[in-house]
CSV table of C-alpha atoms and ligand atoms in Angstrom, one decimal:
chain,number,residue,atom,x,y,z
T,4,MET,CA,66.7,-76.2,-61.9
T,5,ARG,CA,64.5,-73.1,-61.8
T,6,LYS,CA,63.1,-71.8,-58.5
T,7,LYS,CA,59.6,-72.7,-57.2
T,8,ILE,CA,58.2,-69.4,-55.9
T,9,VAL,CA,55.1,-68.3,-54.1
T,10,ALA,CA,54.9,-64.5,-53.8
T,11,GLY,CA,52.2,-62.6,-51.9
T,12,ASN,CA,51.1,-59.2,-53.2
T,13,TRP,CA,49.3,-57.4,-50.4
T,14,LYS,CA,48.4,-54.5,-52.6
T,15,MET,CA,47.1,-51.5,-50.5
T,16,ASN,CA,45.8,-53.5,-47.6
T,17,LYS,CA,46.4,-53.9,-43.8
T,18,THR,CA,47.0,-51.5,-41.0
T,19,PHE,CA,50.4,-51.4,-39.4
T,20,GLU,CA,49.2,-53.7,-36.6
T,21,GLU,CA,47.6,-56.1,-39.0
T,22,ALA,CA,50.7,-56.2,-41.2
T,23,ASP,CA,52.8,-57.0,-38.1
T,24,GLU,CA,50.4,-59.8,-37.1
T,25,LEU,CA,50.3,-61.3,-40.6
T,26,LEU,CA,54.1,-61.3,-40.9
T,27,PHE,CA,54.3,-62.9,-37.5
T,28,ASP,CA,51.8,-65.6,-38.5
T,29,ILE,CA,53.6,-66.3,-41.7
T,30,THR,CA,57.0,-66.6,-40.1
T,31,LYS,CA,55.6,-69.0,-37.5
T,32,ARG,CA,54.4,-71.4,-40.2
T,33,LEU,CA,57.5,-71.4,-42.4
T,34,GLU,CA,58.7,-74.8,-41.1
T,35,ASN,CA,55.8,-76.4,-42.7
T,36,LEU,CA,57.0,-75.6,-46.2
T,37,PRO,CA,58.2,-78.2,-48.7
T,38,SER,CA,61.9,-77.7,-49.3
T,39,GLY,CA,63.0,-75.7,-52.3
T,40,VAL,CA,60.0,-73.3,-52.3
T,41,GLN,CA,60.9,-69.6,-52.1
T,42,LEU,CA,58.3,-67.6,-50.2
T,43,ILE,CA,58.2,-63.9,-50.9
T,44,VAL,CA,56.0,-61.3,-49.3
T,45,CYS,CA,55.4,-57.9,-50.9
T,46,PRO,CA,53.8,-55.5,-48.4
T,47,PRO,CA,53.0,-51.8,-49.1
T,48,SER,CA,56.3,-49.8,-49.1
T,49,VAL,CA,55.6,-48.2,-45.6
T,50,TYR,CA,55.8,-51.7,-44.1
T,51,LEU,CA,59.0,-52.9,-45.8
T,52,GLU,CA,61.2,-52.0,-42.9
T,53,LEU,CA,58.9,-53.7,-40.5
T,54,ALA,CA,59.0,-56.8,-42.7
T,55,THR,CA,62.8,-56.9,-43.1
T,56,ASP,CA,63.3,-56.3,-39.4
T,57,ILE,CA,61.1,-59.3,-38.6
T,58,VAL,CA,62.9,-61.5,-41.0
T,59,GLU,CA,66.3,-60.4,-39.7
T,60,GLU,CA,65.3,-60.8,-36.0
T,61,ASP,CA,63.8,-64.2,-36.5
T,62,ASP,CA,66.4,-65.3,-39.0
T,63,VAL,CA,63.7,-66.9,-41.2
T,64,GLU,CA,63.7,-68.0,-44.8
T,65,LEU,CA,61.3,-65.4,-46.0
T,66,LYS,CA,62.1,-62.9,-48.7
T,67,ILE,CA,60.6,-59.4,-48.9
T,68,GLY,CA,59.7,-57.5,-52.1
T,69,ALA,CA,58.3,-54.1,-52.9
T,70,GLN,CA,55.3,-53.6,-55.1
T,71,ASN,CA,56.6,-50.8,-57.3
T,72,VAL,CA,59.7,-48.7,-58.1
T,73,SER,CA,60.4,-45.5,-59.9
T,74,GLU,CA,61.9,-45.7,-63.4
T,75,HIS,CA,64.0,-42.7,-62.5
T,76,ASP,CA,67.3,-42.7,-60.5
T,77,ALA,CA,66.6,-39.8,-58.1
T,78,GLY,CA,65.2,-36.2,-58.0
T,79,ALA,CA,62.0,-34.3,-58.1
T,80,TYR,CA,59.5,-37.2,-58.3
T,81,THR,CA,57.2,-36.6,-55.3
T,82,GLY,CA,55.9,-39.8,-53.8
T,83,GLU,CA,58.2,-42.1,-55.7
T,84,VAL,CA,60.6,-44.6,-54.3
T,85,SER,CA,63.9,-45.4,-56.1
T,86,ALA,CA,65.7,-48.7,-56.7
T,87,LEU,CA,68.6,-47.3,-54.7
T,88,MET,CA,66.3,-46.7,-51.7
T,89,LEU,CA,64.9,-50.2,-52.0
T,90,SER,CA,68.4,-51.7,-52.2
T,91,GLY,CA,69.3,-49.8,-49.0
T,92,MET,CA,66.4,-51.6,-47.3
T,93,ASN,CA,67.8,-55.0,-48.5
T,94,MET,CA,65.0,-55.7,-50.9
T,95,ASP,CA,65.4,-58.9,-52.9
T,96,TYR,CA,62.5,-58.5,-55.2
T,97,CYS,CA,60.1,-55.9,-56.6
T,98,ILE,CA,56.8,-56.4,-58.6
T,99,VAL,CA,56.8,-54.5,-61.9
T,100,GLY,CA,54.0,-53.8,-64.3
T,101,HIS,CA,51.1,-55.2,-62.3
T,102,SER,CA,47.9,-54.8,-64.3
T,103,GLU,CA,46.6,-52.4,-61.7
T,104,ARG,CA,49.6,-50.1,-62.2
T,105,ARG,CA,49.2,-50.4,-66.0
T,106,LYS,CA,45.6,-49.5,-65.7
T,107,TYR,CA,45.3,-46.9,-62.9
T,108,PHE,CA,48.8,-45.3,-63.2
T,109,ALA,CA,49.1,-45.5,-67.0
T,110,GLU,CA,52.4,-47.4,-66.9
T,111,THR,CA,53.7,-48.0,-70.4
T,112,HIS,CA,55.9,-50.7,-71.8
T,113,GLU,CA,58.7,-48.1,-71.9
T,114,MET,CA,58.3,-47.0,-68.3
T,115,LEU,CA,58.3,-50.7,-67.2
T,116,ALA,CA,61.5,-51.3,-69.2
T,117,GLY,CA,63.1,-48.4,-67.2
T,118,LYS,CA,61.9,-49.9,-63.9
T,119,VAL,CA,63.3,-53.3,-64.7
T,120,ASP,CA,66.7,-51.6,-65.6
T,121,ARG,CA,66.8,-49.6,-62.4
T,122,LEU,CA,66.1,-52.7,-60.3
T,123,LEU,CA,68.7,-54.9,-62.0
T,124,GLU,CA,71.3,-52.1,-61.6
T,125,TYR,CA,70.8,-52.5,-57.8
T,126,GLY,CA,70.6,-56.3,-57.7
T,127,ILE,CA,66.9,-56.5,-57.1
T,128,GLU,CA,65.0,-59.2,-59.0
T,129,PRO,CA,62.0,-57.8,-60.9
T,130,ILE,CA,58.8,-59.9,-60.8
T,131,PHE,CA,57.5,-58.7,-64.1
T,132,CYS,CA,53.7,-59.1,-64.6
T,133,CYS,CA,52.0,-59.6,-68.0
T,134,GLY,CA,48.6,-60.6,-69.0
T,135,GLU,CA,45.6,-59.8,-71.2
T,136,VAL,CA,42.2,-58.3,-70.4
T,137,LEU,CA,39.0,-60.2,-71.2
T,138,GLU,CA,38.3,-58.5,-74.4
T,139,GLU,CA,41.7,-59.3,-75.7
T,140,ARG,CA,41.3,-63.0,-74.9
T,141,GLU,CA,37.8,-63.1,-76.5
T,142,ALA,CA,39.3,-61.5,-79.6
T,143,LYS,CA,42.0,-64.2,-79.5
T,144,GLU,CA,44.7,-61.5,-79.1
T,145,HIS,CA,46.1,-62.8,-75.8
T,146,PHE,CA,49.3,-64.3,-77.2
T,147,ALA,CA,50.1,-61.1,-79.2
T,148,VAL,CA,49.4,-58.9,-76.1
T,149,VAL,CA,51.6,-60.9,-73.8
T,150,LYS,CA,54.3,-61.1,-76.5
T,151,ALA,CA,54.3,-57.3,-76.9
T,152,GLN,CA,54.4,-56.8,-73.1
T,153,ILE,CA,57.4,-59.1,-72.7
T,154,SER,CA,59.4,-58.1,-75.8
T,155,ASP,CA,58.9,-54.3,-75.3
T,156,SER,CA,59.8,-54.2,-71.6
T,157,LEU,CA,62.3,-57.1,-71.3
T,158,PHE,CA,63.9,-58.1,-74.6
T,159,HIS,CA,66.5,-55.2,-74.5
T,160,LEU,CA,68.1,-57.1,-71.5
T,161,SER,CA,71.3,-59.0,-71.9
T,162,TYR,CA,71.4,-62.8,-71.3
T,163,GLN,CA,72.8,-62.2,-67.9
T,164,GLU,CA,70.3,-59.5,-66.9
T,165,ILE,CA,67.2,-61.4,-68.0
T,166,SER,CA,68.3,-64.5,-66.0
T,167,ASN,CA,67.5,-62.4,-62.9
T,168,VAL,CA,63.9,-61.7,-63.9
T,169,ILE,CA,60.9,-63.6,-62.7
T,170,ILE,CA,57.8,-63.5,-65.0
T,171,ALA,CA,54.3,-63.6,-63.6
T,172,TYR,CA,51.4,-64.3,-66.1
T,173,GLU,CA,48.3,-62.7,-64.7
T,174,PRO,CA,45.3,-62.7,-66.9
T,175,VAL,CA,43.6,-59.5,-65.9
T,176,TRP,CA,40.1,-61.1,-66.0
T,177,ALA,CA,41.2,-63.6,-63.3
T,178,ILE,CA,42.6,-61.0,-60.9
T,179,GLY,CA,40.4,-60.5,-57.8
T,180,THR,CA,37.4,-61.9,-59.6
T,181,GLY,CA,37.4,-65.5,-58.3
T,182,LYS,CA,37.6,-66.6,-61.9
T,183,THR,CA,40.9,-68.6,-62.3
T,184,ALA,CA,42.4,-69.5,-65.6
T,185,SER,CA,42.0,-73.2,-66.2
T,186,SER,CA,45.0,-75.3,-65.7
T,187,ALA,CA,45.2,-75.8,-69.4
T,188,GLN,CA,44.9,-72.0,-70.2
T,189,ALA,CA,47.7,-71.3,-67.7
T,190,GLN,CA,50.0,-74.0,-69.1
T,191,GLU,CA,49.4,-72.9,-72.6
T,192,MET,CA,50.4,-69.3,-71.9
T,193,HIS,CA,53.4,-70.3,-69.7
T,194,ALA,CA,54.7,-72.6,-72.5
T,195,PHE,CA,54.2,-69.7,-75.0
T,196,ILE,CA,56.2,-67.3,-72.8
T,197,ARG,CA,59.0,-69.9,-72.3
T,198,ASN,CA,59.1,-70.4,-76.0
T,199,LEU,CA,59.5,-66.6,-76.5
T,200,LEU,CA,62.5,-66.7,-74.2
T,201,LYS,CA,63.9,-69.6,-76.0
T,202,GLU,CA,63.6,-67.8,-79.4
T,203,LYS,CA,65.1,-64.6,-78.1
T,204,TYR,CA,67.8,-66.1,-75.9
T,205,ASP,CA,68.2,-69.9,-75.8
T,206,GLU,CA,66.7,-73.0,-74.4
T,207,GLU,CA,68.9,-73.1,-71.4
T,208,LEU,CA,67.9,-69.6,-70.3
T,209,ALA,CA,64.2,-70.3,-71.0
T,210,GLY,CA,64.4,-73.4,-68.8
T,211,GLU,CA,65.9,-71.4,-65.9
T,212,ILE,CA,63.4,-68.5,-65.7
T,213,SER,CA,60.5,-69.0,-63.2
T,214,ILE,CA,57.1,-68.2,-64.6
T,215,LEU,CA,54.4,-67.7,-61.9
T,216,TYR,CA,50.7,-67.7,-62.4
T,217,GLY,CA,48.5,-65.0,-60.8
T,218,GLY,CA,44.8,-64.5,-60.7
T,219,SER,CA,42.4,-65.9,-58.0
T,220,CYS,CA,44.9,-68.6,-57.1
T,221,ASN,CA,43.9,-70.1,-53.8
T,222,PRO,CA,44.5,-73.2,-51.6
T,223,GLY,CA,41.8,-75.0,-53.6
T,224,ASN,CA,43.2,-74.6,-57.1
T,225,ALA,CA,47.0,-74.1,-56.5
T,226,ALA,CA,48.0,-77.8,-56.7
T,227,GLU,CA,46.3,-78.2,-60.1
T,228,LEU,CA,47.9,-75.0,-61.4
T,229,PHE,CA,51.4,-75.8,-60.0
T,230,ALA,CA,51.3,-79.3,-61.4
T,231,ASN,CA,51.8,-77.9,-64.9
T,232,THR,CA,55.3,-78.3,-66.4
T,233,ASP,CA,55.7,-74.6,-67.1
T,234,VAL,CA,54.0,-73.2,-64.0
T,235,ASP,CA,56.7,-72.5,-61.3
T,236,GLY,CA,54.5,-71.0,-58.6
T,237,GLY,CA,52.1,-68.2,-58.1
T,238,LEU,CA,51.7,-64.4,-57.5
T,239,ILE,CA,49.0,-64.3,-54.9
T,240,GLY,CA,46.7,-61.4,-54.1
T,241,GLY,CA,43.6,-61.9,-51.9
T,242,ALA,CA,44.7,-65.3,-50.5
T,243,ALA,CA,48.1,-63.8,-49.4
T,244,LEU,CA,46.3,-61.7,-46.8
T,245,LYS,CA,45.6,-64.8,-44.6
T,246,ALA,CA,48.7,-66.7,-43.3
T,247,ASP,CA,46.9,-70.1,-43.4
T,248,ASP,CA,45.8,-69.7,-47.0
T,249,PHE,CA,49.2,-68.3,-48.2
T,250,ILE,CA,51.1,-71.2,-46.5
T,251,LYS,CA,48.6,-73.8,-47.9
T,252,ILE,CA,49.3,-72.4,-51.4
T,253,ALA,CA,53.0,-72.8,-50.8
T,254,GLN,CA,52.4,-76.4,-49.7
T,255,SER,CA,50.7,-77.2,-53.0
T,256,PHE,CA,53.8,-78.2,-55.0
C,26,PGA,P1,44.3,-62.2,-56.7
C,26,PGA,O1,45.4,-61.1,-57.2
C,26,PGA,O2,45.0,-63.4,-56.2
C,26,PGA,O3,43.5,-61.5,-55.6
C,26,PGA,O4,43.4,-62.5,-57.9
C,26,PGA,C1,46.6,-61.5,-57.8
C,26,PGA,C2,47.4,-60.3,-58.2
C,26,PGA,O5,46.8,-59.3,-58.5
C,26,PGA,O6,48.6,-60.4,-58.1
């Protein structure tokens, strides 16, 4: 059975004190989660050690992920963080190819393929984001866009490698806008993605990979989205910045 996952992407938010408080508030509420749901928090990289320390000290079932990684191994790449460094901090997951990174940091399909490779080399599971912008959906190009994002950055992976990847479908027009994809739109794209995996690998693998929905997911709409056969959870931005909302979303399965 594939994993049910709720991952929080904090983006570039929270002071050190606020991050500490939010992590504390989340860990306090973990007992209220339905069993079998994996909760992941992805804070800014400067708070990763704080997060792993809290998880270790309190011995709680919370996984920590980074928001980005370099596609390079090591060297003169000022400001970058490598997969080796993340593995040294016991990272379990790392977001790759978020639409904000594609847009503001010009991340290409090829760079993202490199990031995925580096993470897998060090045993860190990539949470690979894909999704179309509004103009692409209006032009009915959304399936072709998502297909290219996935095949160009993931389909060089072996069967074994891709089984350690989580995919997050995040229609860009739904991110931070309050405009969620309808439950039917989410299911349609998730089924499409699962079918791509089936065609490239096989049905068993396609059935094992978790596909998360992201884009204005909140406690009010999570249950309807997660009720879809091919929606295995969510990648949450704004609503992950409040412990109550984040936990309520994780309780929506
Ligand atoms: P949002 O962000 O939930 O604030 O729309 C989701 C994301 O960007 O991962």
